[in-house]
Amino acid sequence: MRRRTVAIAAAGALFALSVCAPPATAAPDPGSPVKVNQVAYVPGLPKQATIVSSATTPIGWTLRNAAGVTVASGQTTVKGADTLSGDNVHIADFSAYDTPGSGYVLSAGGSDSYPFDISAAPVQQLRKDSLAFFYHQRSGIAIESQYVGSRYARPAGHVGVAPNQGDTSVPCRTSCGYSLDVRGGWYDAGDQGKYVVNGGIAAWQLLNIYERSTDRAALGDGTLAIPERANGVPDVLDEARWEVEFLLRMQVPDGRTDAGMVHHKIHDENWTGLPMRPEADPQRRLLSPVSTAATLNLAAVAAQAARIWRTIDPAFSARALTAAEKAYAAAKSNPGRIASGSDSTGGGAYDDSTVSDEFYWAAAELFTTTGGASYRTDVTGSPLYKGAGFNQGGFYWGWVAGLGDTTLAIVPNGLPAADVTATRARMATFADGLLSQMATQGYPAPNGGTTYNWGSSGQIANNAAVLGLAYDFTGLAKYRTGAFQALDYLLGRNPLNQSYIAGYGEKAVRNVHHRFWANQADASLPTAPPGALSGGPNSGLQDPVAQAQLAGCKAQKCFVDDIGAYSVNEVAINWNSGLASLASWAAEHTGTVPPQDTTPPSAPGTPVASDVTSTWLRLTWAPSSDPESGVTGYEVRRVSGSTSTVVATTTTASASITGLTPATAYTFVVAARNGAGLTSAASAPVTVTTADPPADARPSTPGLPVASAVTATGFTLTWAASTDDNGVTGYEIHRRQGDALSILATSTGPSVTLTGLTPNTEYILMVRAKDTAGQFSLLSSPVTVRTAAAPTGGCTVAYSANSWGAGFTGSVTITNTGTTAWTSWTLGFTFPGDQRVTQGWSGRWSQTGAAVTATNESWNGAVPAGGTVSLGFNGSYTGGNTNPTVFTVNGTTCA
């Protein structure tokens, strides 16, 4: 759950009043170096473990059953340094052993794993337990021992029974002239607030579990331990309806200002302490103002509910559809009602300045339910149509385009078949990107980036659900494997040997940040119930416990199982709905799992050579096919007698071969690889003779470059000119960084002036000449030049970023360190990646390319000597979110 900084500070302060944070200690013990899924590997699916070892050659592993008998053995594969964990790792693959049983132990390097099963049963149970989480989180109803046991039973919370002030008549935080009965729904997370944008995605995911299921009997009436278990309605729908009814109550009534719009959230007037049983909460409850995002969440979920309940409960279906259409119309009339980022007293802000994705999602649901022409136009006219939202990443509460895509991809809707196919293909492409990242990891998890943010476990579950969809769309085993690898990670195959799902595994999370599941703070209260998903590793460390214990942690190790570590160990309905979605899909893909792919790809076509020169040529070939795991790449091999040497690898059906000898015959073959790691038979060979060496000699090597006029951002480079029998046409200036070379500049003569360089940075430069025949000389000897330090004076800038999902909040503090007051100011900096400013405050923000500028507002332009001014923004990014390093104020570089 994302909170603004002020909310984090408040929550931390209140926690400190109730429970003393532990003193700083070492990072959590990572336990045995043999990391496994501590619960169960599913028969018929790949089974891998990660071994922490500095050995540079394979080591032996053994698999023992519960009786201690060795049933399988083999050698590890060396993976090497793993960036996300900081570990040196090997991979042990014991997929070939497939006998169901319990108490298996994997040993390697003299260490044992935690015990685990080979069985599909735990995944089936996880489907139920992950859904049971939502009954535990219900507001406005007693949680009864007959369903959860006496340990977890509690009276109804927030129904107006003292000391509760109740949710039966809740006024607006900002006066609106009315109060609403907003009983029911789910408590959002470890606090007891109820947030429409988080409840929206969570309710949608439960409804989607039913809508996409191929085994609805497993979700039927009587499958969950809830009060509605004998009403003739599938239990997963009963549970979702508890939240949908609450969402409907959050809509502004007819006849009131903003009728049809939806209040963003409802929670306590101030942050409550911890622990705090729901029925004991004495705080006044308040409605936050309406927002466009919340209104569209209701429109989407109510339209989805109307579709599903059309034959189950026609009256409820009609009521939901009326509310959905009213909300969508209201949102179109009020597209800019953005929730305030400062509304974070007593509950998280959940502000979201971009609502194009919510409009697309709501239109997709309304079109799918009604077939209405206007909704169809809004869907097909959106720039997010046909899966384009996945260009920005997966989905979470603040980016929901993928929810609309999912509905359009799986529910019959009347769109052109080609458009549905394109949507499915874009989702599969996103899944391919996840698999590519996972292939580089020692502990594979589809996090979608190199930074682990607040709620990483939920993001991993959501991304794994997309892998499951890609499998359903294509039948390719690689996607199924990736989805189950995500479960392996959540259930213990991670650097800390930590199961992030309560009640599952030898080292399962217990002390989540929660006001009722607070056993660590009060022994009379329970620990987290089975099936509750912890937020998981978070590089941001936005709470004092995590900061004290985890400073400097690697991304996948930024976790501690402590009730006070709310930025890594909270729970939330939208994370558990992601887990429930993944577990439900996995449960349906265990009993009838196809056999492992043992068939290699077809052989590629005979290579054809083109563009043959004296030292270079291109090969192309007819691609291979592999209906089970898909073709992942090709190897080009040079054949000489009985020796075959790989000279190039590629993911396409062509490759360039360089570094050849003139007038020499070469024989090449090509082989394909598939997603299961199998290699095809080699293609038929092709023999190619390179051309004779050119009559024109290449240029002579330029002289050693010499730098002059060195400044913070540039310098001039000169060198002795090259000579050539037919003339030199120009020069390339190359920069060397490690083993990599890149062209920094070009010149037509033996001199160049370089600009736009980074201050106080070392540049290793070499030059080569090019002649009229296109030939290059050898590179000159390198010269090393360090730019000057940036001049500073008169200002300092402090910058910090708090990331979540695909977004982040940037905070900037400017200090006037000079002796003269400013009457106005202009801040400038450049993002090192693809970050974008989406909304700013306390300044007028603009961005061109990567360059960002902020100028003062009318009320904060005057800054006295020694004074400061603070401003900030929300942003989006993909990949890494590296901080900018150089800041200017009024044209002066700041310290």
Coordinates of N, CA, C and O in Angstrom, one line a residue, residues 105-161:
V105 N 14.1 -33.5 1.2 CA 15.1 -32.5 1.6 C 16.2 -32.5 0.5 O 16.6 -33.6 0.0
L106 N 16.6 -31.3 0.0 CA 17.6 -31.2 -1.0 C 18.9 -30.8 -0.3 O 18.9 -29.8 0.6
S107 N 20.0 -31.4 -0.6 CA 21.3 -31.1 0.0 C 22.3 -30.8 -1.0 O 22.3 -31.4 -2.1
A108 N 23.1 -29.8 -0.7 CA 24.2 -29.4 -1.6 C 25.3 -28.7 -0.8 O 24.9 -27.9 0.1
G109 N 26.5 -28.9 -1.1 CA 27.6 -28.2 -0.5 C 27.6 -28.4 1.0 O 28.1 -27.6 1.8
G110 N 27.1 -29.6 1.5 CA 27.1 -29.9 2.9 C 26.0 -29.3 3.7 O 25.9 -29.3 4.9
S111 N 25.0 -28.6 3.0 CA 23.9 -28.0 3.7 C 22.6 -28.6 3.2 O 22.5 -29.1 2.1
D112 N 21.5 -28.6 4.1 CA 20.2 -29.1 3.8 C 19.2 -28.0 3.6 O 19.3 -26.9 4.3
S113 N 18.2 -28.2 2.7 CA 17.1 -27.3 2.6 C 16.1 -27.5 3.7 O 16.2 -28.5 4.4
Y114 N 15.1 -26.6 3.8 CA 13.9 -26.9 4.5 C 13.2 -28.1 3.8 O 13.3 -28.3 2.6
P115 N 12.4 -28.9 4.6 CA 11.7 -30.0 3.9 C 10.5 -29.4 3.1 O 10.0 -28.3 3.3
F116 N 10.1 -30.2 2.1 CA 9.0 -29.8 1.2 C 8.4 -31.0 0.6 O 8.9 -32.1 0.7
D117 N 7.2 -30.8 0.0 CA 6.5 -31.9 -0.6 C 6.6 -31.9 -2.1 O 7.0 -30.8 -2.7
I118 N 6.3 -33.0 -2.8 CA 6.0 -33.0 -4.2 C 4.5 -33.3 -4.3 O 4.1 -34.5 -4.1
S119 N 3.7 -32.3 -4.5 CA 2.2 -32.5 -4.4 C 1.5 -31.3 -5.0 O 2.0 -30.2 -4.9
A120 N 0.3 -31.5 -5.5 CA -0.6 -30.4 -5.9 C -1.5 -30.0 -4.9 O -2.1 -28.9 -5.0
A121 N -1.7 -30.7 -3.8 CA -2.7 -30.4 -2.7 C -2.4 -29.0 -2.1 O -3.4 -28.3 -1.9
P122 N -1.2 -28.6 -1.7 CA -1.0 -27.3 -1.1 C -1.5 -26.2 -1.9 O -2.0 -25.2 -1.4
V123 N -1.3 -26.3 -3.2 CA -1.7 -25.2 -4.1 C -3.3 -25.1 -4.1 O -3.8 -24.0 -4.1
Q124 N -3.9 -26.3 -4.1 CA -5.4 -26.2 -4.0 C -5.8 -25.6 -2.7 O -6.8 -24.8 -2.7
Q125 N -5.1 -25.8 -1.6 CA -5.5 -25.2 -0.3 C -5.2 -23.7 -0.3 O -5.9 -22.9 0.3
L126 N -4.1 -23.3 -1.0 CA -3.7 -21.9 -1.0 C -4.8 -21.1 -1.7 O -5.1 -20.0 -1.3
R127 N -5.5 -21.7 -2.7 CA -6.6 -21.0 -3.3 C -7.6 -20.6 -2.3 O -8.1 -19.5 -2.3
K128 N -8.0 -21.5 -1.4 CA -9.0 -21.3 -0.4 C -8.5 -20.3 0.7 O -9.2 -19.4 1.1
D129 N -7.3 -20.5 1.1 CA -6.8 -19.6 2.2 C -6.5 -18.2 1.8 O -6.8 -17.3 2.5
S130 N -6.1 -18.0 0.5 CA -5.9 -16.7 0.0 C -7.2 -15.9 -0.1 O -7.3 -14.7 0.1
L131 N -8.3 -16.7 -0.4 CA -9.6 -16.0 -0.5 C -10.2 -15.9 0.9 O -10.9 -14.9 1.1
A132 N -9.9 -16.7 1.8 CA -10.4 -16.6 3.2 C -9.9 -15.3 3.9 O -10.5 -14.8 4.8
F133 N -8.8 -14.8 3.4 CA -8.2 -13.5 3.9 C -9.3 -12.4 3.9 O -9.4 -11.6 4.9
F134 N -10.2 -12.4 2.9 CA -11.1 -11.3 2.8 C -12.2 -11.4 3.8 O -12.7 -10.3 4.3
Y135 N -12.7 -12.6 4.2 CA -13.6 -12.6 5.3 C -13.0 -12.1 6.6 O -13.7 -11.3 7.4
H136 N -11.8 -12.4 6.9 CA -11.1 -11.9 8.0 C -11.1 -10.3 8.0 O -11.1 -9.7 9.1
Q137 N -11.0 -9.7 6.8 CA -10.8 -8.3 6.7 C -12.2 -7.6 6.6 O -12.2 -6.4 6.4
R138 N -13.3 -8.3 6.7 CA -14.6 -7.7 6.6 C -14.8 -6.6 7.7 O -14.5 -6.9 8.9
S139 N -15.4 -5.6 7.3 CA -15.9 -4.5 8.3 C -17.4 -4.6 8.4 O -18.1 -5.0 7.4
G140 N -18.0 -4.3 9.5 CA -19.4 -4.2 9.7 C -20.1 -5.6 9.9 O -21.3 -5.7 9.8
I141 N -19.4 -6.6 10.3 CA -19.9 -7.9 10.5 C -19.1 -8.6 11.5 O -17.8 -8.5 11.5
A142 N -19.7 -9.4 12.4 CA -18.9 -10.2 13.3 C -18.1 -11.3 12.6 O -18.7 -12.0 11.7
I143 N -16.9 -11.5 12.9 CA -16.1 -12.6 12.3 C -16.2 -13.8 13.3 O -15.7 -13.7 14.4
E144 N -16.9 -14.8 12.9 CA -17.4 -15.8 13.8 C -16.4 -17.0 13.9 O -15.8 -17.4 12.9
S145 N -16.3 -17.6 15.1 CA -15.4 -18.7 15.3 C -15.7 -19.9 14.5 O -14.8 -20.7 14.1
Q146 N -17.0 -20.1 14.1 CA -17.3 -21.3 13.3 C -16.7 -21.3 11.9 O -16.6 -22.3 11.3
Y147 N -16.3 -20.1 11.5 CA -15.7 -20.0 10.2 C -14.1 -19.8 10.3 O -13.4 -20.2 9.4
V148 N -13.6 -19.2 11.4 CA -12.2 -18.9 11.4 C -11.5 -19.4 12.7 O -10.3 -19.3 12.8
G149 N -12.3 -20.0 13.6 CA -11.7 -20.5 14.8 C -11.7 -19.4 15.9 O -11.8 -18.2 15.6
S150 N -11.6 -19.8 17.1 CA -11.8 -18.8 18.2 C -10.7 -17.8 18.2 O -10.9 -16.7 18.7
R151 N -9.5 -18.2 17.8 CA -8.3 -17.3 17.8 C -8.6 -16.0 17.0 O -8.2 -14.9 17.3
Y152 N -9.3 -16.2 15.9 CA -9.4 -15.1 14.9 C -10.8 -14.4 15.0 O -11.1 -13.5 14.3
A153 N -11.7 -15.0 15.8 CA -13.0 -14.4 15.9 C -13.0 -13.1 16.6 O -12.2 -12.8 17.5
R154 N -13.9 -12.2 16.2 CA -14.0 -10.8 16.8 C -15.4 -10.3 16.6 O -16.1 -10.7 15.6
P155 N -15.8 -9.3 17.4 CA -17.1 -8.7 17.2 C -17.0 -7.8 15.9 O -15.9 -7.5 15.4
A156 N -18.2 -7.4 15.4 CA -18.3 -6.5 14.3 C -17.6 -5.2 14.6 O -17.7 -4.6 15.7
G157 N -16.9 -4.7 13.6 CA -16.2 -3.4 13.8 C -16.9 -2.3 13.0 O -17.5 -2.5 11.9
H158 N -17.0 -1.1 13.6 CA -17.5 0.1 13.0 C -18.9 0.0 12.6 O -19.3 0.4 11.5
V159 N -19.7 -0.4 13.6 CA -21.2 -0.5 13.3 C -21.9 0.4 14.3 O -23.1 0.3 14.5
G160 N -21.2 1.3 14.9 CA -21.8 2.3 15.8 C -22.0 1.9 17.2 O -22.7 2.5 18.0
V161 N -21.4 0.7 17.6 CA -21.5 0.3 19.0 C -20.2 0.8 19.7 O -19.1 0.6 19.3

